[in-house]
Amino acid sequence: GAVVSQHPSWVICKSGTSVKIECRSLDFQATTMFWYRQFPKQSLMLMATSNEGSKATYEQGVEKDKFLINHASLTLSTLTVTSAHPEDSSFYICSARGASQIPNQYFGPGTRLLVL
Amino acid sequence: QKEVEQNSGPLSVPEGAIASLNCTYSDRGSQSFFWYRQYSGKSPELIMFIYSNGDKEDGRFTAQLNKASQYVSLLIRDSQPSDSATYLCAGGYDSWGKLQFGAGTQVVVTP
């Protein structure tokens, strides 16, 4: 149980284009989903927290107009990197939390974004 | 500022030995703690969580929590080469379930 998928797993795009990443909880309803970014040899950096039907809450320093998050249902959240630039190249990972009082987060497999 | 501190390592452990990982946290409000394992190039996977003082065992893994001293530890018994990974400690600190992650400890199990 507690499987989270992400799509795509890899994306290469040209500078200036927008990229959408999907995160799905496959066998549970995710009350909250989280989006992280991880640069090589560094730890996870939380970008934003999203709850179904609500606006996402962004961490300090994360541009909400650049990283658009939509949490349309209890099983799907999307992250759109708008007008991507080479410095946005990173490993983007989503996680999902169910309704348990223990805040376990289950991670998706991640999406590697390379902006040329 | 909520902080979770871990030694970055690498922690070199002979195969079959016990790997001991430590983590300290600053927020006394944290109620639950998690250990994740992350292989190179992969996303983290949950190993175990603990929220009561004392020990919690799951197979070869034992988590220990001491809230008075604000530390969490993870023991890996009978370490195997497949245990070579980065281990992330995290503390839960708000009602949404946000986690504060440490930087991770790299473990290398040598045959």
PDB file of C-alpha atoms in Angstrom:
ATOM      1  CA  GLY A   1       0.000   0.000   0.000  1.00  0.00           C
ATOM      2  CA  ALA A   2       0.837   3.737   0.004  1.00  0.00           C
ATOM      3  CA  VAL A   3       2.102   3.973  -3.559  1.00  0.00           C
ATOM      4  CA  VAL A   4       2.773   7.333  -5.132  1.00  0.00           C
ATOM      5  CA  SER A   5       3.531   7.721  -8.813  1.00  0.00           C
ATOM      6  CA  GLN A   6       5.049  10.589 -10.720  1.00  0.00           C
ATOM      7  CA  HIS A   7       5.032  11.342 -14.400  1.00  0.00           C
ATOM      8  CA  PRO A   8       7.187  11.922 -16.299  1.00  0.00           C
ATOM      9  CA  SER A   9      10.283  10.410 -14.719  1.00  0.00           C
ATOM     10  CA  TRP A  10      12.578  12.354 -17.047  1.00  0.00           C
ATOM     11  CA  VAL A  11      12.062  15.517 -19.016  1.00  0.00           C
ATOM     12  CA  ILE A  12      14.418  17.541 -21.163  1.00  0.00           C
ATOM     13  CA  CYS A  13      13.177  20.847 -22.446  1.00  0.00           C
ATOM     14  CA  LYS A  14      14.371  24.062 -23.998  1.00  0.00           C
ATOM     15  CA  SER A  15      14.779  27.201 -21.947  1.00  0.00           C
ATOM     16  CA  GLY A  16      11.551  29.202 -21.817  1.00  0.00           C
ATOM     17  CA  THR A  17       9.150  26.305 -22.085  1.00  0.00           C
ATOM     18  CA  SER A  18       6.789  25.106 -19.363  1.00  0.00           C
ATOM     19  CA  VAL A  19       6.846  21.642 -17.901  1.00  0.00           C
ATOM     20  CA  LYS A  20       4.057  19.888 -16.012  1.00  0.00           C
ATOM     21  CA  ILE A  21       4.749  17.109 -13.535  1.00  0.00           C
ATOM     22  CA  GLU A  22       1.968  14.895 -12.210  1.00  0.00           C
ATOM     23  CA  CYS A  23       1.886  13.231  -8.818  1.00  0.00           C
ATOM     24  CA  ARG A  24      -0.711  10.588  -8.035  1.00  0.00           C
ATOM     25  CA  SER A  25      -1.500   8.583  -4.927  1.00  0.00           C
ATOM     26  CA  LEU A  26      -2.523   5.215  -6.339  1.00  0.00           C
ATOM     27  CA  ASP A  27      -4.041   3.367  -3.422  1.00  0.00           C
ATOM     28  CA  PHE A  28      -4.980   5.990  -0.872  1.00  0.00           C
ATOM     29  CA  GLN A  29      -6.498   9.415  -0.702  1.00  0.00           C
ATOM     30  CA  ALA A  30      -3.906  12.084  -0.096  1.00  0.00           C
ATOM     31  CA  THR A  31      -5.180  14.854   2.115  1.00  0.00           C
ATOM     32  CA  THR A  32      -1.935  16.708   1.652  1.00  0.00           C
ATOM     33  CA  MET A  33       0.763  16.566  -0.972  1.00  0.00           C
ATOM     34  CA  PHE A  34       4.198  18.073  -0.816  1.00  0.00           C
ATOM     35  CA  TRP A  35       6.615  19.109  -3.524  1.00  0.00           C
ATOM     36  CA  TYR A  36      10.356  18.986  -2.980  1.00  0.00           C
ATOM     37  CA  ARG A  37      13.394  19.844  -5.024  1.00  0.00           C
ATOM     38  CA  GLN A  38      16.759  18.219  -4.583  1.00  0.00           C
ATOM     39  CA  PHE A  39      20.018  19.359  -6.109  1.00  0.00           C
ATOM     40  CA  PRO A  40      22.957  16.936  -6.398  1.00  0.00           C
ATOM     41  CA  LYS A  41      24.589  16.040  -3.087  1.00  0.00           C
ATOM     42  CA  GLN A  42      22.054  18.140  -1.178  1.00  0.00           C
ATOM     43  CA  SER A  43      19.094  17.293   0.987  1.00  0.00           C
ATOM     44  CA  LEU A  44      15.445  17.718   0.146  1.00  0.00           C
ATOM     45  CA  MET A  45      14.139  21.246  -0.034  1.00  0.00           C
ATOM     46  CA  LEU A  46      10.425  21.643   0.539  1.00  0.00           C
ATOM     47  CA  MET A  47       8.913  23.889  -2.088  1.00  0.00           C
ATOM     48  CA  ALA A  48       5.234  23.853  -1.210  1.00  0.00           C
ATOM     49  CA  THR A  49       2.424  22.101   0.576  1.00  0.00           C
ATOM     50  CA  SER A  50      -0.887  21.548  -1.144  1.00  0.00           C
ATOM     51  CA  ASN A  51      -4.246  20.411   0.106  1.00  0.00           C
ATOM     52  CA  GLU A  52      -7.034  19.228  -2.122  1.00  0.00           C
ATOM     53  CA  GLY A  53      -9.190  22.116  -3.276  1.00  0.00           C
ATOM     54  CA  SER A  54      -7.020  24.776  -1.648  1.00  0.00           C
ATOM     55  CA  LYS A  55      -4.255  27.059  -2.797  1.00  0.00           C
ATOM     56  CA  ALA A  56      -0.801  25.735  -2.184  1.00  0.00           C
ATOM     57  CA  THR A  57       1.344  27.137   0.603  1.00  0.00           C
ATOM     58  CA  TYR A  58       4.802  27.987  -0.647  1.00  0.00           C
ATOM     59  CA  GLU A  59       7.989  27.994   1.368  1.00  0.00           C
ATOM     60  CA  GLN A  60       9.926  31.195   1.712  1.00  0.00           C
ATOM     61  CA  GLY A  61      11.957  31.968  -1.368  1.00  0.00           C
ATOM     62  CA  VAL A  62       9.917  29.800  -3.728  1.00  0.00           C
ATOM     63  CA  GLU A  63       8.265  31.783  -6.521  1.00  0.00           C
ATOM     64  CA  LYS A  64       4.622  30.800  -6.644  1.00  0.00           C
ATOM     65  CA  ASP A  65       4.159  32.309 -10.099  1.00  0.00           C
ATOM     66  CA  LYS A  66       6.973  30.203 -11.444  1.00  0.00           C
ATOM     67  CA  PHE A  67       6.065  26.938  -9.754  1.00  0.00           C
ATOM     68  CA  LEU A  68       2.335  26.498 -10.180  1.00  0.00           C
ATOM     69  CA  ILE A  69       0.763  23.814  -8.040  1.00  0.00           C
ATOM     70  CA  ASN A  70      -2.712  22.426  -8.498  1.00  0.00           C
ATOM     71  CA  HIS A  71      -4.276  19.828  -6.226  1.00  0.00           C
ATOM     72  CA  ALA A  72      -7.477  19.076  -8.072  1.00  0.00           C
ATOM     73  CA  SER A  73      -8.437  15.842  -6.350  1.00  0.00           C
ATOM     74  CA  LEU A  74      -7.504  13.658  -3.418  1.00  0.00           C
ATOM     75  CA  THR A  75      -5.270  11.579  -5.667  1.00  0.00           C
ATOM     76  CA  LEU A  76      -3.684  14.085  -8.035  1.00  0.00           C
ATOM     77  CA  SER A  77      -1.440  17.093  -7.689  1.00  0.00           C
ATOM     78  CA  THR A  78       0.484  18.805 -10.468  1.00  0.00           C
ATOM     79  CA  LEU A  79       3.530  21.044 -10.482  1.00  0.00           C
ATOM     80  CA  THR A  80       4.091  23.256 -13.491  1.00  0.00           C
ATOM     81  CA  VAL A  81       7.473  24.869 -13.920  1.00  0.00           C
ATOM     82  CA  THR A  82       6.720  27.904 -16.059  1.00  0.00           C
ATOM     83  CA  SER A  83       9.283  29.433 -18.393  1.00  0.00           C
ATOM     84  CA  ALA A  84      11.919  26.990 -17.230  1.00  0.00           C
ATOM     85  CA  HIS A  85      15.562  28.033 -17.229  1.00  0.00           C
ATOM     86  CA  PRO A  86      18.745  25.982 -16.811  1.00  0.00           C
ATOM     87  CA  GLU A  87      18.924  26.849 -13.114  1.00  0.00           C
ATOM     88  CA  ASP A  88      15.579  25.057 -12.656  1.00  0.00           C
ATOM     89  CA  SER A  89      17.237  21.787 -13.642  1.00  0.00           C
ATOM     90  CA  SER A  90      16.843  19.546 -10.625  1.00  0.00           C
ATOM     91  CA  PHE A  91      15.244  16.425  -9.181  1.00  0.00           C
ATOM     92  CA  TYR A  92      11.619  17.180  -8.303  1.00  0.00           C
ATOM     93  CA  ILE A  93       9.951  14.823  -5.882  1.00  0.00           C
ATOM     94  CA  CYS A  94       6.395  14.777  -4.625  1.00  0.00           C
ATOM     95  CA  SER A  95       5.116  13.079  -1.515  1.00  0.00           C
ATOM     96  CA  ALA A  96       1.669  12.383  -0.220  1.00  0.00           C
ATOM     97  CA  ARG A  97       0.166  12.019   3.170  1.00  0.00           C
ATOM     98  CA  GLY A  98      -3.023  10.187   4.030  1.00  0.00           C
ATOM     99  CA  ALA A  99      -5.507  10.811   6.779  1.00  0.00           C
ATOM    100  CA  SER A 100      -3.491   9.134   9.531  1.00  0.00           C
ATOM    101  CA  GLN A 101      -2.613  11.236  12.560  1.00  0.00           C
ATOM    102  CA  ILE A 102       0.979  10.116  12.102  1.00  0.00           C
ATOM    103  CA  PRO A 103       2.299  12.371   9.317  1.00  0.00           C
ATOM    104  CA  ASN A 104       3.959   9.679   7.231  1.00  0.00           C
ATOM    105  CA  GLN A 105       4.917  10.983   3.842  1.00  0.00           C
ATOM    106  CA  TYR A 106       5.188   8.558   0.976  1.00  0.00           C
ATOM    107  CA  PHE A 107       7.388   9.705  -1.849  1.00  0.00           C
ATOM    108  CA  GLY A 108       6.956   9.387  -5.559  1.00  0.00           C
ATOM    109  CA  PRO A 109       9.903   8.192  -7.646  1.00  0.00           C
ATOM    110  CA  GLY A 110      10.830  11.734  -8.662  1.00  0.00           C
ATOM    111  CA  THR A 111      11.159  13.620 -11.923  1.00  0.00           C
ATOM    112  CA  ARG A 112      14.495  14.714 -13.330  1.00  0.00           C
ATOM    113  CA  LEU A 113      14.227  17.982 -15.180  1.00  0.00           C
ATOM    114  CA  LEU A 114      16.983  19.160 -17.487  1.00  0.00           C
ATOM    115  CA  VAL A 115      16.533  22.555 -19.054  1.00  0.00           C
ATOM    116  CA  LEU A 116      18.824  23.260 -21.993  1.00  0.00           C
TER     117      LEU A 116
ATOM    118  CA  GLN B   1      14.112  27.991  13.245  1.00  0.00           C
ATOM    119  CA  LYS B   2      13.368  24.295  13.181  1.00  0.00           C
ATOM    120  CA  GLU B   3      16.534  22.325  12.610  1.00  0.00           C
ATOM    121  CA  VAL B   4      17.375  18.690  12.304  1.00  0.00           C
ATOM    122  CA  GLU B   5      21.060  17.881  12.448  1.00  0.00           C
ATOM    123  CA  GLN B   6      22.819  14.786  11.191  1.00  0.00           C
ATOM    124  CA  ASN B   7      26.449  13.910  10.591  1.00  0.00           C
ATOM    125  CA  SER B   8      26.949  13.846   6.844  1.00  0.00           C
ATOM    126  CA  GLY B   9      29.372  10.933   6.964  1.00  0.00           C
ATOM    127  CA  PRO B  10      30.304   8.875   5.157  1.00  0.00           C
ATOM    128  CA  LEU B  11      29.874   6.268   7.848  1.00  0.00           C
ATOM    129  CA  SER B  12      31.849   3.218   6.844  1.00  0.00           C
ATOM    130  CA  VAL B  13      30.561  -0.033   8.327  1.00  0.00           C
ATOM    131  CA  PRO B  14      31.903  -3.553   7.784  1.00  0.00           C
ATOM    132  CA  GLU B  15      29.392  -6.031   6.460  1.00  0.00           C
ATOM    133  CA  GLY B  16      27.606  -7.759   9.320  1.00  0.00           C
ATOM    134  CA  ALA B  17      28.320  -4.988  11.814  1.00  0.00           C
ATOM    135  CA  ILE B  18      25.917  -2.513  13.397  1.00  0.00           C
ATOM    136  CA  ALA B  19      25.527   0.921  11.831  1.00  0.00           C
ATOM    137  CA  SER B  20      24.575   3.626  14.295  1.00  0.00           C
ATOM    138  CA  LEU B  21      23.103   6.879  13.008  1.00  0.00           C
ATOM    139  CA  ASN B  22      22.242   9.869  15.133  1.00  0.00           C
ATOM    140  CA  CYS B  23      20.024  12.875  14.685  1.00  0.00           C
ATOM    141  CA  THR B  24      19.262  15.853  16.920  1.00  0.00           C
ATOM    142  CA  TYR B  25      16.405  18.288  16.593  1.00  0.00           C
ATOM    143  CA  SER B  26      15.730  21.749  17.896  1.00  0.00           C
ATOM    144  CA  ASP B  27      11.932  21.964  17.948  1.00  0.00           C
ATOM    145  CA  ARG B  28      10.536  20.533  21.165  1.00  0.00           C
ATOM    146  CA  GLY B  29       7.113  20.671  19.545  1.00  0.00           C
ATOM    147  CA  SER B  30       8.026  17.887  17.123  1.00  0.00           C
ATOM    148  CA  GLN B  31       5.959  14.855  17.981  1.00  0.00           C
ATOM    149  CA  SER B  32       6.976  12.261  15.429  1.00  0.00           C
ATOM    150  CA  PHE B  33      10.180  11.315  13.742  1.00  0.00           C
ATOM    151  CA  PHE B  34      10.968   9.450  10.599  1.00  0.00           C
ATOM    152  CA  TRP B  35      13.886   7.671   9.044  1.00  0.00           C
ATOM    153  CA  TYR B  36      14.061   7.538   5.275  1.00  0.00           C
ATOM    154  CA  ARG B  37      16.573   5.746   3.105  1.00  0.00           C
ATOM    155  CA  GLN B  38      17.611   7.292  -0.185  1.00  0.00           C
ATOM    156  CA  TYR B  39      19.666   5.443  -2.736  1.00  0.00           C
ATOM    157  CA  SER B  40      21.721   7.517  -5.118  1.00  0.00           C
ATOM    158  CA  GLY B  41      19.513   8.913  -7.860  1.00  0.00           C
ATOM    159  CA  LYS B  42      16.313   7.677  -6.249  1.00  0.00           C
ATOM    160  CA  SER B  43      13.633   9.209  -4.079  1.00  0.00           C
ATOM    161  CA  PRO B  44      13.437   8.579  -0.324  1.00  0.00           C
ATOM    162  CA  GLU B  45      11.657   5.548   1.025  1.00  0.00           C
ATOM    163  CA  LEU B  46      10.264   5.337   4.529  1.00  0.00           C
ATOM    164  CA  ILE B  47      12.060   2.901   6.821  1.00  0.00           C
ATOM    165  CA  MET B  48      10.246   3.580  10.046  1.00  0.00           C
ATOM    166  CA  PHE B  49       8.759   6.233  12.266  1.00  0.00           C
ATOM    167  CA  ILE B  50       8.718   6.711  16.011  1.00  0.00           C
ATOM    168  CA  TYR B  51       6.755   9.017  18.261  1.00  0.00           C
ATOM    169  CA  SER B  52       7.125   7.559  21.758  1.00  0.00           C
ATOM    170  CA  ASN B  53      10.200   7.674  23.921  1.00  0.00           C
ATOM    171  CA  GLY B  54      12.169   4.470  23.840  1.00  0.00           C
ATOM    172  CA  ASP B  55      12.959   1.915  21.194  1.00  0.00           C
ATOM    173  CA  LYS B  56      11.031   0.654  18.216  1.00  0.00           C
ATOM    174  CA  GLU B  57      12.241  -2.354  16.302  1.00  0.00           C
ATOM    175  CA  ASP B  58      11.395  -3.457  12.788  1.00  0.00           C
ATOM    176  CA  GLY B  59      13.465  -6.297  11.421  1.00  0.00           C
ATOM    177  CA  ARG B  60      17.102  -5.266  11.354  1.00  0.00           C
ATOM    178  CA  PHE B  61      16.246  -1.655  12.165  1.00  0.00           C
ATOM    179  CA  THR B  62      15.787  -0.108  15.594  1.00  0.00           C
ATOM    180  CA  ALA B  63      14.812   3.506  16.103  1.00  0.00           C
ATOM    181  CA  GLN B  64      15.369   5.193  19.425  1.00  0.00           C
ATOM    182  CA  LEU B  65      13.804   8.423  20.592  1.00  0.00           C
ATOM    183  CA  ASN B  66      14.766  10.516  23.589  1.00  0.00           C
ATOM    184  CA  LYS B  67      12.590  13.614  23.744  1.00  0.00           C
ATOM    185  CA  ALA B  68      14.286  15.019  26.839  1.00  0.00           C
ATOM    186  CA  SER B  69      17.630  15.056  25.046  1.00  0.00           C
ATOM    187  CA  GLN B  70      16.066  15.797  21.658  1.00  0.00           C
ATOM    188  CA  TYR B  71      17.749  13.060  19.750  1.00  0.00           C
ATOM    189  CA  VAL B  72      16.695  10.234  17.524  1.00  0.00           C
ATOM    190  CA  SER B  73      18.870   7.362  16.428  1.00  0.00           C
ATOM    191  CA  LEU B  74      18.716   4.480  14.016  1.00  0.00           C
ATOM    192  CA  LEU B  75      20.554   1.208  14.402  1.00  0.00           C
ATOM    193  CA  ILE B  76      21.006  -1.122  11.474  1.00  0.00           C
ATOM    194  CA  ARG B  77      21.992  -4.598  12.583  1.00  0.00           C
ATOM    195  CA  ASP B  78      23.808  -7.111  10.393  1.00  0.00           C
ATOM    196  CA  SER B  79      24.569  -4.396   7.851  1.00  0.00           C
ATOM    197  CA  GLN B  80      24.510  -5.505   4.233  1.00  0.00           C
ATOM    198  CA  PRO B  81      26.011  -3.869   1.139  1.00  0.00           C
ATOM    199  CA  SER B  82      22.449  -3.134   0.052  1.00  0.00           C
ATOM    200  CA  ASP B  83      22.138  -0.861   3.091  1.00  0.00           C
ATOM    201  CA  SER B  84      24.647   1.514   1.496  1.00  0.00           C
ATOM    202  CA  ALA B  85      22.606   4.674   1.008  1.00  0.00           C
ATOM    203  CA  THR B  86      21.921   8.073   2.522  1.00  0.00           C
ATOM    204  CA  TYR B  87      19.694   8.003   5.566  1.00  0.00           C
ATOM    205  CA  LEU B  88      17.490  11.013   6.200  1.00  0.00           C
ATOM    206  CA  CYS B  89      16.107  11.880   9.598  1.00  0.00           C
ATOM    207  CA  ALA B  90      12.952  14.007   9.683  1.00  0.00           C
ATOM    208  CA  GLY B  91      10.772  15.537  12.348  1.00  0.00           C
ATOM    209  CA  GLY B  92       7.076  16.301  11.954  1.00  0.00           C
ATOM    210  CA  TYR B  93       6.101  19.691  13.256  1.00  0.00           C
ATOM    211  CA  ASP B  94       2.762  20.946  12.114  1.00  0.00           C
ATOM    212  CA  SER B  95      -0.824  19.852  11.610  1.00  0.00           C
ATOM    213  CA  TRP B  96      -0.357  19.495   7.837  1.00  0.00           C
ATOM    214  CA  GLY B  97       2.356  16.969   8.393  1.00  0.00           C
ATOM    215  CA  LYS B  98       5.260  19.045   7.155  1.00  0.00           C
ATOM    216  CA  LEU B  99       8.584  17.407   7.846  1.00  0.00           C
ATOM    217  CA  GLN B 100      11.885  19.042   8.584  1.00  0.00           C
ATOM    218  CA  PHE B 101      14.631  16.932   7.045  1.00  0.00           C
ATOM    219  CA  GLY B 102      18.210  16.652   8.103  1.00  0.00           C
ATOM    220  CA  ALA B 103      20.932  16.734   5.486  1.00  0.00           C
ATOM    221  CA  GLY B 104      21.337  12.978   5.644  1.00  0.00           C
ATOM    222  CA  THR B 105      24.081  10.564   6.660  1.00  0.00           C
ATOM    223  CA  GLN B 106      25.768   8.541   3.958  1.00  0.00           C
ATOM    224  CA  VAL B 107      26.351   4.940   4.976  1.00  0.00           C
ATOM    225  CA  VAL B 108      28.814   2.732   3.133  1.00  0.00           C
ATOM    226  CA  VAL B 109      28.798  -0.958   3.986  1.00  0.00           C
ATOM    227  CA  THR B 110      32.029  -2.605   2.970  1.00  0.00           C
ATOM    228  CA  PRO B 111      32.194  -6.334   2.180  1.00  0.00           C
TER     229      PRO B 111
END
